[in-house]
PDB file of C-alpha atoms and ligand atoms in Angstrom:
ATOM      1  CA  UNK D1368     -95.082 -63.967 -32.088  1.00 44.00           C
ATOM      2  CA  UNK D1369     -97.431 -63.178 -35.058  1.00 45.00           C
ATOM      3  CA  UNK D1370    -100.379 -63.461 -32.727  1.00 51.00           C
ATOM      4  CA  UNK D1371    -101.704 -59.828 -31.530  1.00 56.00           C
ATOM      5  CA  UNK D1372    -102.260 -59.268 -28.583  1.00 58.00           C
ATOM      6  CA  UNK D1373    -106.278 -60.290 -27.294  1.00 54.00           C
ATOM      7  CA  UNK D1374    -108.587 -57.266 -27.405  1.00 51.00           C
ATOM      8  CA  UNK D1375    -109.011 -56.639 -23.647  1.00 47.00           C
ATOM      9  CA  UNK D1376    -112.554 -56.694 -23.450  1.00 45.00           C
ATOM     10  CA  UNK D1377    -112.710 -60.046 -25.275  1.00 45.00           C
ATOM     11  CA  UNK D1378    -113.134 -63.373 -22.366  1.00 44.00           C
ATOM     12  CA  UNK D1379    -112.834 -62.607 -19.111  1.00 44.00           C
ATOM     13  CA  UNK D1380    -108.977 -63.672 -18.033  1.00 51.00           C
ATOM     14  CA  UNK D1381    -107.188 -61.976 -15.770  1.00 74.00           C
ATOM     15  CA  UNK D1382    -104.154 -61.829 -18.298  1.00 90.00           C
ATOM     16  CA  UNK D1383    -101.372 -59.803 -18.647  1.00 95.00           C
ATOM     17  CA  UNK D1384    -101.999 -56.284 -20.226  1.00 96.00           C
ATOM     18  CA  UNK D1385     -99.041 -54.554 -21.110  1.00 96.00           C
ATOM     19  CA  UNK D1386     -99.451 -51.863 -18.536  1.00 96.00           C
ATOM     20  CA  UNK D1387     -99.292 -54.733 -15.903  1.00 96.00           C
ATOM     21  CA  UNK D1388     -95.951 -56.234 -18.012  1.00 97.00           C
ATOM     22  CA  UNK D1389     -94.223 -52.742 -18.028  1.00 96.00           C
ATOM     23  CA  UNK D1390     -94.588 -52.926 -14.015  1.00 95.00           C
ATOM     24  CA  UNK D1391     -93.310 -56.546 -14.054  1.00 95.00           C
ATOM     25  CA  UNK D1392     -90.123 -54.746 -16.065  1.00 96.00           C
ATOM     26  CA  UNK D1393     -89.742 -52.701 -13.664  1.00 95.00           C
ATOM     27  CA  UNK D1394     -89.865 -55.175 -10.718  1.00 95.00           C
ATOM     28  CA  UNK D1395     -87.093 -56.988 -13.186  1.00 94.00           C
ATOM     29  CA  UNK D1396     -84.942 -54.152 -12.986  1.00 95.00           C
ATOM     30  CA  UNK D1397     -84.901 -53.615 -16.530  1.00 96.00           C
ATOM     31  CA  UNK D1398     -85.012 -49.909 -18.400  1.00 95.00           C
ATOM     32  CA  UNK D1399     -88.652 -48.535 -18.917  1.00 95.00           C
ATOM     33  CA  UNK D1400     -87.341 -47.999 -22.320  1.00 95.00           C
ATOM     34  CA  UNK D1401     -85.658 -51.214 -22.958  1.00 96.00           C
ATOM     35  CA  UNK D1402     -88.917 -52.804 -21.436  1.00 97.00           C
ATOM     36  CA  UNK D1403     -90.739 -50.831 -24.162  1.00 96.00           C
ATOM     37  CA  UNK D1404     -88.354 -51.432 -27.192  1.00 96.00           C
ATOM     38  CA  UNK D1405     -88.138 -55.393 -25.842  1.00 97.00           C
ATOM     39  CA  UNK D1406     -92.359 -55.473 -25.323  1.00 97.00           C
ATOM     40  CA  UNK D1407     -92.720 -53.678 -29.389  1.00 96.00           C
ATOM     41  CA  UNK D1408     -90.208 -56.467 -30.589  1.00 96.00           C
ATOM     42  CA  UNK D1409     -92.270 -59.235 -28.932  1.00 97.00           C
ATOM     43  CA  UNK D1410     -95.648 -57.842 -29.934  1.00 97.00           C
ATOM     44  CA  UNK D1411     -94.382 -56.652 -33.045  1.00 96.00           C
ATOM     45  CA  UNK D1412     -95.927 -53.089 -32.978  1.00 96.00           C
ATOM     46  CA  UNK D1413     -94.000 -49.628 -32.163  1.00 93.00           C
ATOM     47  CA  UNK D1414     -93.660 -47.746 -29.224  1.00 92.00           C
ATOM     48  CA  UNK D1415     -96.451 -45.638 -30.420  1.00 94.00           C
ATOM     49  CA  UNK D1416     -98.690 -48.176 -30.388  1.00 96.00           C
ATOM     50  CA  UNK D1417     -97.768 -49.713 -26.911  1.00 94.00           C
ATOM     51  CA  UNK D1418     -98.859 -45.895 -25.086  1.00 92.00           C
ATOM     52  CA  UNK D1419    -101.652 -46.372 -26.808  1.00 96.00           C
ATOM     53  CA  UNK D1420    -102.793 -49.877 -26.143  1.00 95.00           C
ATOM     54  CA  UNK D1421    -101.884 -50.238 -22.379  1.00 93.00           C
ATOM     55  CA  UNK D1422    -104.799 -52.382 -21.257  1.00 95.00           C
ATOM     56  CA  UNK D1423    -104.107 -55.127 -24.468  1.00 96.00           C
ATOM     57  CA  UNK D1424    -103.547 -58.081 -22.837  1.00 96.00           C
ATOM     58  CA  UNK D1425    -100.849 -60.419 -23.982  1.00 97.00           C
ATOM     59  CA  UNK D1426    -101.573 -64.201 -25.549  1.00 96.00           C
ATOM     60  CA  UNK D1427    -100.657 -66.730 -22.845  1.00 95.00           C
ATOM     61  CA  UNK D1428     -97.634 -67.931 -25.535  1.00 96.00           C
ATOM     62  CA  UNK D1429     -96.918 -64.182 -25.908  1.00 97.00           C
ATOM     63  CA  UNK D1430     -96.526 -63.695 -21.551  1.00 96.00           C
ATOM     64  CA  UNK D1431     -94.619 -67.009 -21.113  1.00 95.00           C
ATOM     65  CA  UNK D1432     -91.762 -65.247 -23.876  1.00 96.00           C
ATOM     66  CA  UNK D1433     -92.088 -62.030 -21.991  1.00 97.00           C
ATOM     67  CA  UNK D1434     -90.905 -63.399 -19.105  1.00 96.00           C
ATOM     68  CA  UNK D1435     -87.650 -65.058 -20.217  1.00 96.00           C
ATOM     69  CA  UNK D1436     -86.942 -62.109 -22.372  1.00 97.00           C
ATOM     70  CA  UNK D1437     -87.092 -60.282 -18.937  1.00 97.00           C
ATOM     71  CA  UNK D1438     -85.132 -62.887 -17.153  1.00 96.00           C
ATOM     72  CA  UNK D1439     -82.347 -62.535 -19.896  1.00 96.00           C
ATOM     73  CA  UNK D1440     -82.249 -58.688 -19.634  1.00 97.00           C
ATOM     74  CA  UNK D1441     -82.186 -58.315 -16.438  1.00 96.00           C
ATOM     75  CA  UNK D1442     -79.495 -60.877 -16.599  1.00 95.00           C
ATOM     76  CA  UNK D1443     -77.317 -58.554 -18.369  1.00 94.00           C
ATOM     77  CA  UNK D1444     -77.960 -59.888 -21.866  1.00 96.00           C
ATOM     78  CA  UNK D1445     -77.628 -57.206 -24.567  1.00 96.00           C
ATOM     79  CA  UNK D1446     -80.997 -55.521 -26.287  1.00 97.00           C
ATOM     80  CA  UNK D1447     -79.422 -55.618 -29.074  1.00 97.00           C
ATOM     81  CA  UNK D1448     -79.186 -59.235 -29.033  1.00 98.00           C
ATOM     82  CA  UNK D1449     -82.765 -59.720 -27.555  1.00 98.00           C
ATOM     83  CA  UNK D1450     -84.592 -57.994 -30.384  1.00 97.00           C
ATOM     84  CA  UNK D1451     -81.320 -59.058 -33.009  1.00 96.00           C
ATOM     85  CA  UNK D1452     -80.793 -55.668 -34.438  1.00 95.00           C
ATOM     86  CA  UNK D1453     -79.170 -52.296 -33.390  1.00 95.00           C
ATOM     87  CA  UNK D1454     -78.564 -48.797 -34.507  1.00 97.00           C
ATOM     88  CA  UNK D1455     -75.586 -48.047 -36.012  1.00 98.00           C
ATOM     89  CA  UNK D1456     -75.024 -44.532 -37.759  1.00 97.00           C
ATOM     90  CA  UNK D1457     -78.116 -44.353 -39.060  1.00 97.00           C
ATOM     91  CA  UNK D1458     -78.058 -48.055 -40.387  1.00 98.00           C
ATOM     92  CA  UNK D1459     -80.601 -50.913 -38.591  1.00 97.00           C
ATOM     93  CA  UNK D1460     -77.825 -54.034 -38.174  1.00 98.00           C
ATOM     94  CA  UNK D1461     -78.348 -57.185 -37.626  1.00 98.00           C
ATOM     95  CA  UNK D1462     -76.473 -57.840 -34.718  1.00 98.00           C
ATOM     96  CA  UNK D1463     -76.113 -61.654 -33.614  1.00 97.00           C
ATOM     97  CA  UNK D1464     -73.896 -63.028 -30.467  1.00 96.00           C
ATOM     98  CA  UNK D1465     -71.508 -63.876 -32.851  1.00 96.00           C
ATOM     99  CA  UNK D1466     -70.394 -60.018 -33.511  1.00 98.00           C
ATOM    100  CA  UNK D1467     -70.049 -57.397 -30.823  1.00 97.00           C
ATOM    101  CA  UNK D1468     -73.253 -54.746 -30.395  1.00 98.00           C
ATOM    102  CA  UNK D1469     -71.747 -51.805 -32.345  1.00 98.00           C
ATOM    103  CA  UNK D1470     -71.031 -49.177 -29.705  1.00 97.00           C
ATOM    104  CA  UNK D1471     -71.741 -45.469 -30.551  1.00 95.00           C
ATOM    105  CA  UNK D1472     -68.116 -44.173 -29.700  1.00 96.00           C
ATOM    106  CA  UNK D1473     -67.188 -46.455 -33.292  1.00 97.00           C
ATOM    107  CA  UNK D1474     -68.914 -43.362 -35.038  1.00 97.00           C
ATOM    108  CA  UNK D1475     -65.877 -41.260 -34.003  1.00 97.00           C
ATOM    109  CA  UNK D1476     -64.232 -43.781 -35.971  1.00 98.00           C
ATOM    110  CA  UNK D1477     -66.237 -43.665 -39.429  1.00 98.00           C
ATOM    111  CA  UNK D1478     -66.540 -39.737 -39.202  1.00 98.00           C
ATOM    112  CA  UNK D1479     -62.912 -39.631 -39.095  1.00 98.00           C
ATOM    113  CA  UNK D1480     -62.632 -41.951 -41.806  1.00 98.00           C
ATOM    114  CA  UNK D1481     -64.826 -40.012 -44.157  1.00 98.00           C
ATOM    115  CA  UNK D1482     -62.317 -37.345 -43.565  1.00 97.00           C
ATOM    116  CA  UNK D1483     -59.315 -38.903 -44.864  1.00 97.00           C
ATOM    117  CA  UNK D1484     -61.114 -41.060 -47.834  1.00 96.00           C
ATOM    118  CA  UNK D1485     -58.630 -40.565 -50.644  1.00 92.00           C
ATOM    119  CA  UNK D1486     -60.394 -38.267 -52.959  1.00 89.00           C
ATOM    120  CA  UNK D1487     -59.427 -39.947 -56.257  1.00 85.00           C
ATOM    121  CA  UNK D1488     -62.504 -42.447 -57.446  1.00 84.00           C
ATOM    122  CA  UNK D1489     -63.141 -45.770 -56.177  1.00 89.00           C
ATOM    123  CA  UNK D1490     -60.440 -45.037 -53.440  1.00 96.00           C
ATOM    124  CA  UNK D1491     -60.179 -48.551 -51.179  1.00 98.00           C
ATOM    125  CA  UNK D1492     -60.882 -48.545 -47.682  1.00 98.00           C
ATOM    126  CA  UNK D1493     -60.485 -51.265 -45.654  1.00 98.00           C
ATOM    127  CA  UNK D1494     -61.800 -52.910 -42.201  1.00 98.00           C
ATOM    128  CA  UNK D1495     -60.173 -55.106 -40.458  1.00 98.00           C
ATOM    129  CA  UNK D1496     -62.174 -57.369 -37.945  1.00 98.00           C
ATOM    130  CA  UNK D1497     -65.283 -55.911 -38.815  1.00 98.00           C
ATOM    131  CA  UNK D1498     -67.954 -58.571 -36.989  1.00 98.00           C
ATOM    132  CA  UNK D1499     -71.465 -56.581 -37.823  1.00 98.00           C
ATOM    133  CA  UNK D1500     -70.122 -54.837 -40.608  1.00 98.00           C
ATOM    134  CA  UNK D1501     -71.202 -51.946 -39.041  1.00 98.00           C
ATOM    135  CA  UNK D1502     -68.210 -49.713 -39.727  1.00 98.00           C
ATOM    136  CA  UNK D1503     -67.504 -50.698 -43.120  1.00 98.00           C
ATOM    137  CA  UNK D1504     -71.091 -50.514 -44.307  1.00 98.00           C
ATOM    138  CA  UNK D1505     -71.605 -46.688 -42.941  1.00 98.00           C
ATOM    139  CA  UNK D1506     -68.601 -46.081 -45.021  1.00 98.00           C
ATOM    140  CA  UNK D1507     -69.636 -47.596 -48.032  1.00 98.00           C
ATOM    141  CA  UNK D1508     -73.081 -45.677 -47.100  1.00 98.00           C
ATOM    142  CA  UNK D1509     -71.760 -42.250 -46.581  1.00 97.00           C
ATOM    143  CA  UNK D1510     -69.193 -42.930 -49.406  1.00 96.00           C
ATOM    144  CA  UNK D1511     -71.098 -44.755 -52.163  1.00 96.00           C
ATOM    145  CA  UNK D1512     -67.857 -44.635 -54.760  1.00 95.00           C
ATOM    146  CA  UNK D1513     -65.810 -46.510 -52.644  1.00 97.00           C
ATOM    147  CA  UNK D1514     -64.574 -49.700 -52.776  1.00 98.00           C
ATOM    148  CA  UNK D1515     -64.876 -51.001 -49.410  1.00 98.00           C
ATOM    149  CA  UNK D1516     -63.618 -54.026 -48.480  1.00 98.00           C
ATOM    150  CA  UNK D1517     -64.230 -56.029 -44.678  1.00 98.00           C
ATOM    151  CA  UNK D1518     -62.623 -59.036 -43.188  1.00 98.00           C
ATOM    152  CA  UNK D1519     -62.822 -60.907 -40.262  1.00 98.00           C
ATOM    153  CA  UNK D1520     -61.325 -63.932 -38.974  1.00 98.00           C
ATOM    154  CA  UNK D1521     -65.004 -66.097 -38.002  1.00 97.00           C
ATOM    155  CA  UNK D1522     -66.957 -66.918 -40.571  1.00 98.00           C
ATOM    156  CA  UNK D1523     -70.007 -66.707 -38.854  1.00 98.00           C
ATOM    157  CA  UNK D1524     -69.410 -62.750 -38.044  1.00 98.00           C
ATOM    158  CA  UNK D1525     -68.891 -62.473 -41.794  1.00 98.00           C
ATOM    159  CA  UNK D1526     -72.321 -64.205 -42.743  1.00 98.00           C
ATOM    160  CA  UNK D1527     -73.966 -61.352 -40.230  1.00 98.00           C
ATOM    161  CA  UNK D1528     -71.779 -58.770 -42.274  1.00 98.00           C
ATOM    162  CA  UNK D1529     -73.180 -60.093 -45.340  1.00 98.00           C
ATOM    163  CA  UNK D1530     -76.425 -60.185 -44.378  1.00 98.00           C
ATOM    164  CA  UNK D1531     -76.169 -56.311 -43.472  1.00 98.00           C
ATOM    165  CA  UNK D1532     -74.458 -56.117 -46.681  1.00 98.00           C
ATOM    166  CA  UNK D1533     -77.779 -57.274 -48.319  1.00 98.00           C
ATOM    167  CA  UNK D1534     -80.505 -55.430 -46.729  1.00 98.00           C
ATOM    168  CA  UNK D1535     -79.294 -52.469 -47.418  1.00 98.00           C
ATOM    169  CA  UNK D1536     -77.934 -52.780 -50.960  1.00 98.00           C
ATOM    170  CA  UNK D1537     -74.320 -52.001 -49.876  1.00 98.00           C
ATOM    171  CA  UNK D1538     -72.020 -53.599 -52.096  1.00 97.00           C
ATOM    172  CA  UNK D1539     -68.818 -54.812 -49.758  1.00 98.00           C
ATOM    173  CA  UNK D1540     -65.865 -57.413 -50.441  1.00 98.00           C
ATOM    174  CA  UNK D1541     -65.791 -59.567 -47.529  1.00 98.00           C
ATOM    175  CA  UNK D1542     -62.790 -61.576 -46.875  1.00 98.00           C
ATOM    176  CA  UNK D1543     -62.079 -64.125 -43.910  1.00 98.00           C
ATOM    177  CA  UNK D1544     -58.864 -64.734 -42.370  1.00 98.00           C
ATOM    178  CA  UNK D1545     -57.134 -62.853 -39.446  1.00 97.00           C
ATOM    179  CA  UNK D1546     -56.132 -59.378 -39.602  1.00 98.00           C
ATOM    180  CA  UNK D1547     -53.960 -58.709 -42.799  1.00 98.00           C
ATOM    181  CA  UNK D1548     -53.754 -62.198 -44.094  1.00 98.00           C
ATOM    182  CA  UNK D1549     -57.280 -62.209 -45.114  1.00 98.00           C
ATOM    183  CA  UNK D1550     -56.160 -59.795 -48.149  1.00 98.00           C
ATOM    184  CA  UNK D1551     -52.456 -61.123 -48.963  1.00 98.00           C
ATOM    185  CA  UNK D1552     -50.797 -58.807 -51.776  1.00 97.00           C
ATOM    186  CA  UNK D1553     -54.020 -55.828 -51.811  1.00 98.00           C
ATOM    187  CA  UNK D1554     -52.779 -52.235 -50.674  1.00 98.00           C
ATOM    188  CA  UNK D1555     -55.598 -50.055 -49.567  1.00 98.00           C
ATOM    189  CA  UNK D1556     -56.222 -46.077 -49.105  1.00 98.00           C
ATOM    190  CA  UNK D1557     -57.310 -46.184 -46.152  1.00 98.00           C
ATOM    191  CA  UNK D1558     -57.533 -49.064 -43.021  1.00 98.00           C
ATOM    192  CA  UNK D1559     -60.015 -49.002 -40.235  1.00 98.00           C
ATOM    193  CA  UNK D1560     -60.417 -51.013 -37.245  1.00 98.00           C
ATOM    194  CA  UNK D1561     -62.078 -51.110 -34.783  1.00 98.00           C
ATOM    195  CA  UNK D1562     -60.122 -54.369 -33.036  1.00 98.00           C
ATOM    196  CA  UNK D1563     -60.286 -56.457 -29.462  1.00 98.00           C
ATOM    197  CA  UNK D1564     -58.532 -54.126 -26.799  1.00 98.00           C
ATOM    198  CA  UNK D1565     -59.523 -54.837 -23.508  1.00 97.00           C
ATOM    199  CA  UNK D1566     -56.506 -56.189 -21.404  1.00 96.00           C
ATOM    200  CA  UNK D1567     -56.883 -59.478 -19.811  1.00 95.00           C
ATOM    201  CA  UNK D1568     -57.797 -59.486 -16.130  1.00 93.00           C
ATOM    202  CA  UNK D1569     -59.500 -55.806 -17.063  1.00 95.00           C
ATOM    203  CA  UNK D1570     -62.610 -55.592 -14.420  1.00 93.00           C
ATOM    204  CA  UNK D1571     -64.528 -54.569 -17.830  1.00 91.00           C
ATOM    205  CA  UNK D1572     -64.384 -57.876 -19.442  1.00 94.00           C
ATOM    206  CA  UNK D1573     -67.909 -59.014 -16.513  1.00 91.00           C
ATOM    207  CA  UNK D1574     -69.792 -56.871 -17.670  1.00 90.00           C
ATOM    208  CA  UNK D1575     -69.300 -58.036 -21.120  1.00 95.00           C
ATOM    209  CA  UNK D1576     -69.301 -61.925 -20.779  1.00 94.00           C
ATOM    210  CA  UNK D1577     -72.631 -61.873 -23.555  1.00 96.00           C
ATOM    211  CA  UNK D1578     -70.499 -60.735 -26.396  1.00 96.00           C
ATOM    212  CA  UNK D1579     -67.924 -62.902 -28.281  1.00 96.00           C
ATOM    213  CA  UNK D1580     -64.608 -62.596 -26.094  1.00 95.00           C
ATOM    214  CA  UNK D1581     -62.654 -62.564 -29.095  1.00 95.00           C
ATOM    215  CA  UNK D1582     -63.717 -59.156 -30.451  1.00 97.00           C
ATOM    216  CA  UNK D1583     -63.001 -58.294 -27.032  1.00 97.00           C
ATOM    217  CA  UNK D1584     -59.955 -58.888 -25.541  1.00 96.00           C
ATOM    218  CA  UNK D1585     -56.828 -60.338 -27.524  1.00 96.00           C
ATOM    219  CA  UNK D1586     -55.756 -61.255 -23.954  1.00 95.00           C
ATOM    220  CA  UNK D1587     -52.224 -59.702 -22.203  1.00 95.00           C
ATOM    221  CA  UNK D1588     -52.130 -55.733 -22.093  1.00 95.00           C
ATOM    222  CA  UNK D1589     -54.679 -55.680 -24.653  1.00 97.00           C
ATOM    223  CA  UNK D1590     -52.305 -54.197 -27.583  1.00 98.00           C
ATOM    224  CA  UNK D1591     -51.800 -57.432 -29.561  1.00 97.00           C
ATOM    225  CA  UNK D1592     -54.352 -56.826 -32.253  1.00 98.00           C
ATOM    226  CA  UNK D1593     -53.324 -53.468 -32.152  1.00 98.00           C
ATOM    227  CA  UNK D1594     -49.555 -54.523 -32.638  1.00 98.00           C
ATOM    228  CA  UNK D1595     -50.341 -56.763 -35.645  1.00 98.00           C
ATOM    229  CA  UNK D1596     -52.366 -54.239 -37.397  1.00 98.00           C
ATOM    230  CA  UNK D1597     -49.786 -51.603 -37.138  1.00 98.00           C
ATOM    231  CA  UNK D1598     -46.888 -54.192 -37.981  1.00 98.00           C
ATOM    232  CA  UNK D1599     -48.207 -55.663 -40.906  1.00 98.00           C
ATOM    233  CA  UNK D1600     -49.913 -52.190 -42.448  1.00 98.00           C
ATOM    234  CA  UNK D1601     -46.816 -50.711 -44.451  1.00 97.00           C
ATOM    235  CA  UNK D1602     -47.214 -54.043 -46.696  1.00 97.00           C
ATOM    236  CA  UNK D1603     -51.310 -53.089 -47.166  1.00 98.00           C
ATOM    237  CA  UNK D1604     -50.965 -49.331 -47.698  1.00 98.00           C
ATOM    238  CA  UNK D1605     -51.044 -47.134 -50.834  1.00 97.00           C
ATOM    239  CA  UNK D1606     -48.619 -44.068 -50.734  1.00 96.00           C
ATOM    240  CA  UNK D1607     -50.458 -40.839 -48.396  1.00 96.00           C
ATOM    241  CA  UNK D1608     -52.851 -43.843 -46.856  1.00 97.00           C
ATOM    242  CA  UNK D1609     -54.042 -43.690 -43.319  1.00 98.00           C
ATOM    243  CA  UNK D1610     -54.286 -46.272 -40.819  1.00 98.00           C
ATOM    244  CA  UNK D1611     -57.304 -45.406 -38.224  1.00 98.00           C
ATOM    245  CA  UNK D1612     -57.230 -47.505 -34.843  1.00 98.00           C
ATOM    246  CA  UNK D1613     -59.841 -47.688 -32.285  1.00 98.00           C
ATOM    247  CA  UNK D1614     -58.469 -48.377 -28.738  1.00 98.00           C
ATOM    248  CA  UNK D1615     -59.122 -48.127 -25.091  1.00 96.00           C
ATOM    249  CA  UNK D1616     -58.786 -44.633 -22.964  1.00 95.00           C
ATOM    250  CA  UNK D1617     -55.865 -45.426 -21.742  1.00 96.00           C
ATOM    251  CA  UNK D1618     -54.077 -46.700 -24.714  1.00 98.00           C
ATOM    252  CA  UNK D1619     -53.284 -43.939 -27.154  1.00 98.00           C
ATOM    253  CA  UNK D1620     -49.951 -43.334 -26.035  1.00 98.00           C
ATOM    254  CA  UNK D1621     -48.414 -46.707 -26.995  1.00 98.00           C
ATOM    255  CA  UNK D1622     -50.175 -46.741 -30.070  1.00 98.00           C
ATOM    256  CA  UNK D1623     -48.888 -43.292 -31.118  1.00 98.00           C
ATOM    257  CA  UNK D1624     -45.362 -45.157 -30.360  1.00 98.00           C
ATOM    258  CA  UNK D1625     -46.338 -48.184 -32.081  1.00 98.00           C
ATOM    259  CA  UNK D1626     -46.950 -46.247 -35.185  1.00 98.00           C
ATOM    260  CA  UNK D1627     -44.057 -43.664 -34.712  1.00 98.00           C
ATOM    261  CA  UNK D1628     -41.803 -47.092 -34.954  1.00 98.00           C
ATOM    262  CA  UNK D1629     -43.061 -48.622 -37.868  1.00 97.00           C
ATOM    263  CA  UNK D1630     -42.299 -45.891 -39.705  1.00 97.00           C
ATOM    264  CA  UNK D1631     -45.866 -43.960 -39.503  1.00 98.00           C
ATOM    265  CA  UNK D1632     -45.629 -39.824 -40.259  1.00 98.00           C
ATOM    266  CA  UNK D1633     -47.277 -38.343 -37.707  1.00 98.00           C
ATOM    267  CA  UNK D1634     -49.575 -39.527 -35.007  1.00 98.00           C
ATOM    268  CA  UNK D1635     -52.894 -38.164 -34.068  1.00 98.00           C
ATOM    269  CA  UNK D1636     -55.443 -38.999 -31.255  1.00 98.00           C
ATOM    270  CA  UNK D1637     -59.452 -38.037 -31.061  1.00 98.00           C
ATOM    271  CA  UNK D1638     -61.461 -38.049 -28.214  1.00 97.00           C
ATOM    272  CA  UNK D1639     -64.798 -39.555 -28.322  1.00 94.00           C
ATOM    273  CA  UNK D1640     -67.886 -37.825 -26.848  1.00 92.00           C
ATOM    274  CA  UNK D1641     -66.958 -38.708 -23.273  1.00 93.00           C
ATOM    275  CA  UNK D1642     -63.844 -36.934 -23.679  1.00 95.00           C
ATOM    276  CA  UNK D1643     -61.760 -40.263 -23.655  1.00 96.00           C
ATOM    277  CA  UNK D1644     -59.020 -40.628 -25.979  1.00 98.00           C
ATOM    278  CA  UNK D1645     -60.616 -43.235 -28.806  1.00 98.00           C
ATOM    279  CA  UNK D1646     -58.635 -43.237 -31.797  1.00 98.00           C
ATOM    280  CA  UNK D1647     -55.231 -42.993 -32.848  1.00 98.00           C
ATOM    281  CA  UNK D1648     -54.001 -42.861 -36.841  1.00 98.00           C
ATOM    282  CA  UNK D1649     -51.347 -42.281 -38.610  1.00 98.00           C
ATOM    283  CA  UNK D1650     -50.407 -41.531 -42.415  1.00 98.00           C
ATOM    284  CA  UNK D1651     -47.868 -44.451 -44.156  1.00 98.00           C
ATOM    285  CA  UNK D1652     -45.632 -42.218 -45.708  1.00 96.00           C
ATOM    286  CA  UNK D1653     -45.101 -41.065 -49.465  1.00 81.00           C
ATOM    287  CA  UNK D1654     -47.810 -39.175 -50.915  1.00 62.00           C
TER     288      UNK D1654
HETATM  289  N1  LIG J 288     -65.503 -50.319 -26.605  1.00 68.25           N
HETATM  290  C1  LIG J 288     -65.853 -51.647 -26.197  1.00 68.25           C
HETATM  291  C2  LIG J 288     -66.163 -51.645 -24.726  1.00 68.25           C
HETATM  292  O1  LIG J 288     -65.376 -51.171 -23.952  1.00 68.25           O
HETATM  293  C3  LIG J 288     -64.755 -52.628 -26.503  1.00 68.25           C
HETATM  294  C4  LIG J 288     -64.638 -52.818 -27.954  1.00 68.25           C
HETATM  295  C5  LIG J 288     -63.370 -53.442 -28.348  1.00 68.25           C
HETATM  296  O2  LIG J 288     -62.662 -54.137 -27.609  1.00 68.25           O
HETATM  297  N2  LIG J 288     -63.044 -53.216 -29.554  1.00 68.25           N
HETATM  298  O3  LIG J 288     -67.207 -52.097 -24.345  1.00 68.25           O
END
């Protein structure tokens, strides 16, 4: 991988330049751009410097990896996974198969959870199930004073979260265990999650089979995590907190009702970028 690649008017091989790989992408069926992004990773050079070097030819070592990055692409296998890292708010994450690839309709998530930060200092936030970290760490990032705390019930998601944690200097308290018994006895101002939704059976779930089924699916109609996050919340929450749920389209509704019956003030729902409903919160009561 360190290896750049041979100077294309150095021996006479045929070879493979990286105009004639970006065709073989395309044969592949895989993205011109996640050809390029994949091709920089491998090489270890920018886009930039790809245009520019079209007729470098790749090491042998360098074309035999090309070609089962391809394979794995074209299989379906997330970029993200492929070159290890993704874009998240702003934030290069490690990403790993362990966690899911942060998606950019989360963002509607953390934007809404600046908003209702508590504005007293070092207010708590919370995030439940956070895998990459990603949500908790553009908190902490767009919110330096707070305390941010992220759990998640597999340890190796947490070691990725940690690991984000570090390369960007972001202080966070991880803490393993599922949902709300990874912090018995805290109370936070504010909860975030961002938890598995996808129904069992859903038609979705193939296109997805790369990334951990658990921060998927929580099996049945999908609302189970859902359920235990609302359920348990009113022992976790400060007076005036909120508690800010991702969910699927189609789901708002019953969480709106889930909330309503634990005791919730009023429900609201945003719509992501798409226009599909994406999150539903709540205020626990008291402030
Ligand atoms: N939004 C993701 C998807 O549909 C699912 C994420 C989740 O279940 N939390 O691909």
């Amino acid at each position: 991988m360190s290896a750049s690649p041979e100077s294309p008017d150095s021996p006479a091989s045929p070879g493979l330049s990286i105009a004639k790989a970006l065709v073989q992408a395309r044969a592949s069926g895989v993205a011109r751009l996640d050809a390029q992004l994949l091709l920089a990773h491998l090489l270890q050079r920018n886009r930039a410097w790809l245009l520019a070097h079209d007729d470098a030819v790749l090491t042998p070592p360098q074309a035999v990896a090309w070609t089962a990055l391809l394979a794995r692409r074209a299989a379906g296998e997330p970029l993200a996974y492929l070159v290890g890292e993704c874009e998240f708010r702003g934030l290069a994450l490690k990403v790993s198969p362990a966690v899911l690839v942060p998606r950019p309709e989360t963002e509607l998530l953390v934007e809404w959870a600046l908003e209702r930060l508590p504005s007293a200092p070092a207010a708590t936030v919370i995030d439940l199930g956070t895998g990459s970290g990603a949500v908790a760490l553009a908190v902490k990032n767009a919110a330096p004073g707070a305390k941010v705390t992220a759990t998640d019930a597999s340890p190796t998601a947490l070691a990725v979260a940690q690991a984000n944690a570090e390369r960007h200097a972001l202080a966070l308290t991880l803490s393993q265990g599922d949902w709300w018994s990874a912090v018995p006895g805290q109370r936070y101002g504010l909860a975030l999650s961002n938890p598995p939704y996808i129904a069992a059976g859903d038609p979705h779930l193939a296109a997805l089979v790369h990334e951990p089924a658990t921060a998927l699916t929580p099996g049945g109609d999908g609302l189970d995590a859902l359920r235990r996050l609302i359920d348990g919340a009113p022992a976790h929450l400060q007076p005036g907190a909120w508690l800010l749920l991702e969910h699927g389209h189609d789901q708002h509704e019953a969480v709106q009702a889930l909330l309503t019956a634990c005791g919730f003030g009023q429900a609201e729902t945003r719509r992501d970028l798409a226009g599909l409903a994406r999150c539903t919160g709540a205020p626990w009561p008291g402030a």
